[in-house]
Amino acid sequence: MNKQKRLEIFQRLREDNPTPTTELHYSTPFELLIAVILSAQATDVGVNKATARLYPVANTPEAIFSLGVAGLSEYIKTIGLFNSKARNVIETCRLLMENHDSQVPDNREALEALPGVGRKTANVVLNTAFGHSAMAVDTHIFRVSNRTGIAKGKNVREVEDGLMKHVPKDFLVDAHHWLILHGRYVCKARTPQCGSCRIEDLCEYKHKTS
């Protein structure tokens, strides 16, 4: 895919959604961090239902830590892998209190040192909470990038590196959210909605649906 096509794709995505953001509900970087940890192998809708119960009761490292693993599990037990996630969140809260004055760090190394935080989660926090040009490649972004030809790769890191290289700089901060939303609602895994897709004429997918 050439530069002009990529530029036109992101211009259209921005026209349709000038201020994209995550569908996870949060009001602070800490709430976002916890929501993203909980979202692994879970839907945003499911996480939002759990945090809607949790955050009015506990939405700081100190408050969640005081719940303990068992107490936190009661709030998040509707989410897959809730036991291991509860342990990771409690330990993350402890480390934030001890090492970061209860603040979410604004750098990758410190974020990835927290339990339950891998590269993808760190990228979401860096991008969404702090406005960094970071690309968190989930299944939606991986699919859309390869299917359209925006940035092809055999694994998530190859796709991430390709997107960071090829997405026009003016669109880098928001590209993460545009691609996720496009994959979630238009360029779906089983049946892409090509007939109603704003970038169909620019997309290089060979098996378009009508």
PDB file of C-alpha atoms in Angstrom:
ATOM      1  CA  MET A   1       0.000   0.000   0.000  1.00  0.00           C
ATOM      2  CA  ASN A   2       1.360   3.414  -0.927  1.00  0.00           C
ATOM      3  CA  LYS A   3       1.559   6.553   1.221  1.00  0.00           C
ATOM      4  CA  GLN A   4      -1.304   8.315  -0.540  1.00  0.00           C
ATOM      5  CA  LYS A   5      -3.716   5.463   0.121  1.00  0.00           C
ATOM      6  CA  ARG A   6      -2.790   5.352   3.802  1.00  0.00           C
ATOM      7  CA  LEU A   7      -3.199   9.099   4.078  1.00  0.00           C
ATOM      8  CA  GLU A   8      -6.650   8.993   2.491  1.00  0.00           C
ATOM      9  CA  ILE A   9      -7.721   6.108   4.742  1.00  0.00           C
ATOM     10  CA  PHE A  10      -6.910   7.989   7.924  1.00  0.00           C
ATOM     11  CA  GLN A  11      -8.329  11.246   6.612  1.00  0.00           C
ATOM     12  CA  ARG A  12     -11.672   9.505   6.095  1.00  0.00           C
ATOM     13  CA  LEU A  13     -11.552   7.782   9.475  1.00  0.00           C
ATOM     14  CA  ARG A  14     -10.889  11.135  11.118  1.00  0.00           C
ATOM     15  CA  GLU A  15     -13.714  12.812   9.193  1.00  0.00           C
ATOM     16  CA  ASP A  16     -16.138  10.199  10.498  1.00  0.00           C
ATOM     17  CA  ASN A  17     -14.810  10.222  14.079  1.00  0.00           C
ATOM     18  CA  PRO A  18     -12.676  13.286  14.907  1.00  0.00           C
ATOM     19  CA  THR A  19     -12.092  12.377  18.568  1.00  0.00           C
ATOM     20  CA  PRO A  20     -11.957   8.588  18.944  1.00  0.00           C
ATOM     21  CA  THR A  21     -11.327   7.006  22.313  1.00  0.00           C
ATOM     22  CA  THR A  22     -11.523   3.709  24.127  1.00  0.00           C
ATOM     23  CA  GLU A  23     -14.896   2.152  24.918  1.00  0.00           C
ATOM     24  CA  LEU A  24     -13.656   1.247  28.386  1.00  0.00           C
ATOM     25  CA  HIS A  25     -15.146   3.539  31.036  1.00  0.00           C
ATOM     26  CA  TYR A  26     -12.627   5.429  33.154  1.00  0.00           C
ATOM     27  CA  SER A  27     -12.029   8.823  34.693  1.00  0.00           C
ATOM     28  CA  THR A  28      -8.374   8.589  35.788  1.00  0.00           C
ATOM     29  CA  PRO A  29      -5.225   6.908  34.447  1.00  0.00           C
ATOM     30  CA  PHE A  30      -5.462   4.433  37.321  1.00  0.00           C
ATOM     31  CA  GLU A  31      -9.029   3.460  36.451  1.00  0.00           C
ATOM     32  CA  LEU A  32      -7.949   2.999  32.828  1.00  0.00           C
ATOM     33  CA  LEU A  33      -4.991   0.833  33.848  1.00  0.00           C
ATOM     34  CA  ILE A  34      -7.155  -1.471  35.944  1.00  0.00           C
ATOM     35  CA  ALA A  35      -9.820  -1.679  33.239  1.00  0.00           C
ATOM     36  CA  VAL A  36      -7.240  -2.636  30.616  1.00  0.00           C
ATOM     37  CA  ILE A  37      -5.750  -5.319  32.877  1.00  0.00           C
ATOM     38  CA  LEU A  38      -9.247  -6.716  33.369  1.00  0.00           C
ATOM     39  CA  SER A  39     -10.027  -6.578  29.652  1.00  0.00           C
ATOM     40  CA  ALA A  40      -7.591  -9.339  28.651  1.00  0.00           C
ATOM     41  CA  GLN A  41      -9.685 -12.069  26.970  1.00  0.00           C
ATOM     42  CA  ALA A  42     -12.839 -10.184  27.979  1.00  0.00           C
ATOM     43  CA  THR A  43     -15.154  -7.700  26.298  1.00  0.00           C
ATOM     44  CA  ASP A  44     -15.176  -3.984  27.052  1.00  0.00           C
ATOM     45  CA  VAL A  45     -18.885  -4.291  27.840  1.00  0.00           C
ATOM     46  CA  GLY A  46     -18.202  -6.955  30.444  1.00  0.00           C
ATOM     47  CA  VAL A  47     -15.374  -4.976  32.001  1.00  0.00           C
ATOM     48  CA  ASN A  48     -17.506  -1.822  32.139  1.00  0.00           C
ATOM     49  CA  LYS A  49     -20.243  -3.690  34.001  1.00  0.00           C
ATOM     50  CA  ALA A  50     -17.724  -4.879  36.584  1.00  0.00           C
ATOM     51  CA  THR A  51     -15.977  -1.542  37.052  1.00  0.00           C
ATOM     52  CA  ALA A  52     -19.361   0.181  37.347  1.00  0.00           C
ATOM     53  CA  ARG A  53     -19.769  -1.806  40.551  1.00  0.00           C
ATOM     54  CA  LEU A  54     -16.145  -1.569  41.663  1.00  0.00           C
ATOM     55  CA  TYR A  55     -15.128   2.050  41.074  1.00  0.00           C
ATOM     56  CA  PRO A  56     -17.821   3.721  43.225  1.00  0.00           C
ATOM     57  CA  VAL A  57     -16.479   1.635  46.107  1.00  0.00           C
ATOM     58  CA  ALA A  58     -12.751   1.583  45.290  1.00  0.00           C
ATOM     59  CA  ASN A  59     -10.958   3.475  42.527  1.00  0.00           C
ATOM     60  CA  THR A  60      -7.514   4.199  43.979  1.00  0.00           C
ATOM     61  CA  PRO A  61      -4.567   1.873  44.623  1.00  0.00           C
ATOM     62  CA  GLU A  62      -5.104   2.144  48.373  1.00  0.00           C
ATOM     63  CA  ALA A  63      -8.839   1.433  48.215  1.00  0.00           C
ATOM     64  CA  ILE A  64      -8.565  -1.554  45.889  1.00  0.00           C
ATOM     65  CA  PHE A  65      -5.582  -2.961  47.787  1.00  0.00           C
ATOM     66  CA  SER A  66      -7.600  -2.810  50.999  1.00  0.00           C
ATOM     67  CA  LEU A  67     -10.217  -5.093  49.407  1.00  0.00           C
ATOM     68  CA  GLY A  68      -7.703  -7.892  49.087  1.00  0.00           C
ATOM     69  CA  VAL A  69      -7.863 -10.594  46.437  1.00  0.00           C
ATOM     70  CA  ALA A  70     -11.053 -12.134  47.819  1.00  0.00           C
ATOM     71  CA  GLY A  71     -12.836  -8.806  48.152  1.00  0.00           C
ATOM     72  CA  LEU A  72     -11.843  -7.636  44.682  1.00  0.00           C
ATOM     73  CA  SER A  73     -12.868 -10.977  43.171  1.00  0.00           C
ATOM     74  CA  GLU A  74     -16.441 -10.391  44.297  1.00  0.00           C
ATOM     75  CA  TYR A  75     -16.626  -7.316  42.064  1.00  0.00           C
ATOM     76  CA  ILE A  76     -14.962  -8.829  39.000  1.00  0.00           C
ATOM     77  CA  LYS A  77     -16.133 -12.465  39.152  1.00  0.00           C
ATOM     78  CA  THR A  78     -18.243 -12.018  36.004  1.00  0.00           C
ATOM     79  CA  ILE A  79     -15.035 -11.481  33.999  1.00  0.00           C
ATOM     80  CA  GLY A  80     -13.000 -14.370  32.623  1.00  0.00           C
ATOM     81  CA  LEU A  81      -9.846 -15.322  34.522  1.00  0.00           C
ATOM     82  CA  PHE A  82     -11.001 -13.140  37.415  1.00  0.00           C
ATOM     83  CA  ASN A  83      -8.946 -14.977  40.041  1.00  0.00           C
ATOM     84  CA  SER A  84      -5.598 -14.376  38.366  1.00  0.00           C
ATOM     85  CA  LYS A  85      -6.631 -10.857  37.394  1.00  0.00           C
ATOM     86  CA  ALA A  86      -7.547 -10.083  41.004  1.00  0.00           C
ATOM     87  CA  ARG A  87      -4.104 -11.205  42.148  1.00  0.00           C
ATOM     88  CA  ASN A  88      -2.405  -9.106  39.470  1.00  0.00           C
ATOM     89  CA  VAL A  89      -4.471  -6.011  40.291  1.00  0.00           C
ATOM     90  CA  ILE A  90      -3.796  -6.253  44.029  1.00  0.00           C
ATOM     91  CA  GLU A  91      -0.067  -6.659  43.427  1.00  0.00           C
ATOM     92  CA  THR A  92      -0.117  -3.798  40.926  1.00  0.00           C
ATOM     93  CA  CYS A  93      -1.780  -1.580  43.518  1.00  0.00           C
ATOM     94  CA  ARG A  94       0.901  -2.491  46.048  1.00  0.00           C
ATOM     95  CA  LEU A  95       3.696  -1.617  43.628  1.00  0.00           C
ATOM     96  CA  LEU A  96       2.058   1.653  42.631  1.00  0.00           C
ATOM     97  CA  MET A  97       1.818   2.658  46.290  1.00  0.00           C
ATOM     98  CA  GLU A  98       5.354   1.595  47.151  1.00  0.00           C
ATOM     99  CA  ASN A  99       7.222   2.691  44.040  1.00  0.00           C
ATOM    100  CA  HIS A 100       5.185   5.394  42.304  1.00  0.00           C
ATOM    101  CA  ASP A 101       3.401   7.423  44.999  1.00  0.00           C
ATOM    102  CA  SER A 102       0.151   5.726  43.913  1.00  0.00           C
ATOM    103  CA  GLN A 103       0.425   7.304  40.461  1.00  0.00           C
ATOM    104  CA  VAL A 104       0.377   5.444  37.142  1.00  0.00           C
ATOM    105  CA  PRO A 105       3.852   5.811  35.591  1.00  0.00           C
ATOM    106  CA  ASP A 106       4.115   7.563  32.250  1.00  0.00           C
ATOM    107  CA  ASN A 107       6.762   5.275  30.762  1.00  0.00           C
ATOM    108  CA  ARG A 108       6.796   1.837  29.202  1.00  0.00           C
ATOM    109  CA  GLU A 109       9.466   0.199  31.354  1.00  0.00           C
ATOM    110  CA  ALA A 110       7.717   1.023  34.617  1.00  0.00           C
ATOM    111  CA  LEU A 111       4.312   0.002  33.273  1.00  0.00           C
ATOM    112  CA  GLU A 112       5.526  -3.340  31.971  1.00  0.00           C
ATOM    113  CA  ALA A 113       7.050  -4.079  35.388  1.00  0.00           C
ATOM    114  CA  LEU A 114       3.525  -4.216  36.839  1.00  0.00           C
ATOM    115  CA  PRO A 115       1.789  -7.615  37.097  1.00  0.00           C
ATOM    116  CA  GLY A 116      -0.686  -8.229  34.306  1.00  0.00           C
ATOM    117  CA  VAL A 117       0.755  -5.433  32.180  1.00  0.00           C
ATOM    118  CA  GLY A 118       2.365  -6.501  28.922  1.00  0.00           C
ATOM    119  CA  ARG A 119       3.355  -4.443  25.931  1.00  0.00           C
ATOM    120  CA  LYS A 120      -0.197  -4.126  24.602  1.00  0.00           C
ATOM    121  CA  THR A 121      -1.621  -2.940  27.928  1.00  0.00           C
ATOM    122  CA  ALA A 122       1.252  -0.491  28.370  1.00  0.00           C
ATOM    123  CA  ASN A 123       0.619   0.894  24.893  1.00  0.00           C
ATOM    124  CA  VAL A 124      -3.075   1.429  25.642  1.00  0.00           C
ATOM    125  CA  VAL A 125      -2.262   3.364  28.813  1.00  0.00           C
ATOM    126  CA  LEU A 126       0.517   5.391  27.205  1.00  0.00           C
ATOM    127  CA  ASN A 127      -1.701   6.277  24.254  1.00  0.00           C
ATOM    128  CA  THR A 128      -5.076   6.811  25.916  1.00  0.00           C
ATOM    129  CA  ALA A 129      -4.102   8.241  29.300  1.00  0.00           C
ATOM    130  CA  PHE A 130      -0.974  10.170  28.324  1.00  0.00           C
ATOM    131  CA  GLY A 131      -1.344  10.909  24.609  1.00  0.00           C
ATOM    132  CA  HIS A 132       1.734   9.057  23.412  1.00  0.00           C
ATOM    133  CA  SER A 133       2.002   7.853  19.830  1.00  0.00           C
ATOM    134  CA  ALA A 134       1.704   4.182  20.738  1.00  0.00           C
ATOM    135  CA  MET A 135      -0.014   1.314  18.958  1.00  0.00           C
ATOM    136  CA  ALA A 136      -1.634  -1.423  21.028  1.00  0.00           C
ATOM    137  CA  VAL A 137      -2.194  -4.220  18.523  1.00  0.00           C
ATOM    138  CA  ASP A 138      -5.126  -6.394  19.558  1.00  0.00           C
ATOM    139  CA  THR A 139      -6.947  -8.929  17.394  1.00  0.00           C
ATOM    140  CA  HIS A 140      -8.981  -6.186  15.681  1.00  0.00           C
ATOM    141  CA  ILE A 141      -5.967  -4.068  14.730  1.00  0.00           C
ATOM    142  CA  PHE A 142      -3.991  -7.139  13.665  1.00  0.00           C
ATOM    143  CA  ARG A 143      -6.825  -8.206  11.369  1.00  0.00           C
ATOM    144  CA  VAL A 144      -7.563  -4.778   9.909  1.00  0.00           C
ATOM    145  CA  SER A 145      -3.910  -3.951   9.301  1.00  0.00           C
ATOM    146  CA  ASN A 146      -3.247  -7.208   7.456  1.00  0.00           C
ATOM    147  CA  ARG A 147      -6.575  -7.372   5.635  1.00  0.00           C
ATOM    148  CA  THR A 148      -6.497  -3.821   4.300  1.00  0.00           C
ATOM    149  CA  GLY A 149      -2.776  -3.788   3.608  1.00  0.00           C
ATOM    150  CA  ILE A 150      -2.089  -0.767   5.841  1.00  0.00           C
ATOM    151  CA  ALA A 151       0.620  -2.698   7.666  1.00  0.00           C
ATOM    152  CA  LYS A 152       1.101  -6.418   7.158  1.00  0.00           C
ATOM    153  CA  GLY A 153       2.856  -8.671   9.644  1.00  0.00           C
ATOM    154  CA  LYS A 154       3.014 -12.275  10.796  1.00  0.00           C
ATOM    155  CA  ASN A 155       2.742 -11.329  14.469  1.00  0.00           C
ATOM    156  CA  VAL A 156       1.537  -8.422  16.590  1.00  0.00           C
ATOM    157  CA  ARG A 157       4.983  -6.869  16.968  1.00  0.00           C
ATOM    158  CA  GLU A 158       5.546  -6.823  13.211  1.00  0.00           C
ATOM    159  CA  VAL A 159       2.177  -5.141  12.737  1.00  0.00           C
ATOM    160  CA  GLU A 160       2.888  -2.647  15.535  1.00  0.00           C
ATOM    161  CA  ASP A 161       6.249  -1.720  14.016  1.00  0.00           C
ATOM    162  CA  GLY A 162       4.675  -1.441  10.561  1.00  0.00           C
ATOM    163  CA  LEU A 163       1.928   0.857  11.791  1.00  0.00           C
ATOM    164  CA  MET A 164       4.379   3.068  13.676  1.00  0.00           C
ATOM    165  CA  LYS A 165       6.409   3.334  10.468  1.00  0.00           C
ATOM    166  CA  HIS A 166       3.636   3.783   7.906  1.00  0.00           C
ATOM    167  CA  VAL A 167       0.754   5.644   9.602  1.00  0.00           C
ATOM    168  CA  PRO A 168       1.107   9.362   8.769  1.00  0.00           C
ATOM    169  CA  LYS A 169       2.464  11.235  11.805  1.00  0.00           C
ATOM    170  CA  ASP A 170      -0.548  13.546  12.111  1.00  0.00           C
ATOM    171  CA  PHE A 171      -2.767  10.492  12.690  1.00  0.00           C
ATOM    172  CA  LEU A 172      -0.556   8.369  14.944  1.00  0.00           C
ATOM    173  CA  VAL A 173      -2.070   9.296  18.310  1.00  0.00           C
ATOM    174  CA  ASP A 174      -5.623   8.416  17.259  1.00  0.00           C
ATOM    175  CA  ALA A 175      -4.894   5.595  14.808  1.00  0.00           C
ATOM    176  CA  HIS A 176      -5.055   2.954  17.543  1.00  0.00           C
ATOM    177  CA  HIS A 177      -8.678   3.770  18.330  1.00  0.00           C
ATOM    178  CA  TRP A 178      -9.788   4.223  14.724  1.00  0.00           C
ATOM    179  CA  LEU A 179      -8.461   0.803  13.766  1.00  0.00           C
ATOM    180  CA  ILE A 180      -9.971  -0.963  16.775  1.00  0.00           C
ATOM    181  CA  LEU A 181     -13.399   0.555  16.167  1.00  0.00           C
ATOM    182  CA  HIS A 182     -13.185  -0.195  12.458  1.00  0.00           C
ATOM    183  CA  GLY A 183     -12.372  -3.820  13.212  1.00  0.00           C
ATOM    184  CA  ARG A 184     -15.036  -4.128  15.877  1.00  0.00           C
ATOM    185  CA  TYR A 185     -17.941  -2.694  13.896  1.00  0.00           C
ATOM    186  CA  VAL A 186     -17.089  -2.789  10.181  1.00  0.00           C
ATOM    187  CA  CYS A 187     -14.128  -4.991   9.273  1.00  0.00           C
ATOM    188  CA  LYS A 188     -15.427  -7.901  11.349  1.00  0.00           C
ATOM    189  CA  ALA A 189     -13.595 -11.194  11.620  1.00  0.00           C
ATOM    190  CA  ARG A 190     -16.117 -13.530   9.989  1.00  0.00           C
ATOM    191  CA  THR A 191     -17.993 -11.232   7.639  1.00  0.00           C
ATOM    192  CA  PRO A 192     -16.468  -7.831   6.917  1.00  0.00           C
ATOM    193  CA  GLN A 193     -19.093  -5.219   6.077  1.00  0.00           C
ATOM    194  CA  CYS A 194     -17.336  -4.147   2.887  1.00  0.00           C
ATOM    195  CA  GLY A 195     -20.468  -2.741   1.255  1.00  0.00           C
ATOM    196  CA  SER A 196     -20.848  -0.115   3.977  1.00  0.00           C
ATOM    197  CA  CYS A 197     -17.139   0.508   4.546  1.00  0.00           C
ATOM    198  CA  ARG A 198     -15.825   4.048   4.106  1.00  0.00           C
ATOM    199  CA  ILE A 199     -12.435   2.833   2.914  1.00  0.00           C
ATOM    200  CA  GLU A 200     -13.538  -0.060   0.686  1.00  0.00           C
ATOM    201  CA  ASP A 201     -12.125   1.527  -2.458  1.00  0.00           C
ATOM    202  CA  LEU A 202      -8.739   1.988  -0.774  1.00  0.00           C
ATOM    203  CA  CYS A 203      -8.594  -1.397   0.931  1.00  0.00           C
ATOM    204  CA  GLU A 204      -6.457  -4.094  -0.735  1.00  0.00           C
ATOM    205  CA  TYR A 205      -8.403  -7.091   0.636  1.00  0.00           C
ATOM    206  CA  LYS A 206      -8.990  -9.571  -2.192  1.00  0.00           C
ATOM    207  CA  HIS A 207     -12.145 -11.235  -0.878  1.00  0.00           C
ATOM    208  CA  LYS A 208     -14.492  -8.305  -0.320  1.00  0.00           C
ATOM    209  CA  THR A 209     -18.119  -8.941   0.511  1.00  0.00           C
ATOM    210  CA  SER A 210     -20.972  -7.234  -1.284  1.00  0.00           C
TER     211      SER A 210
END
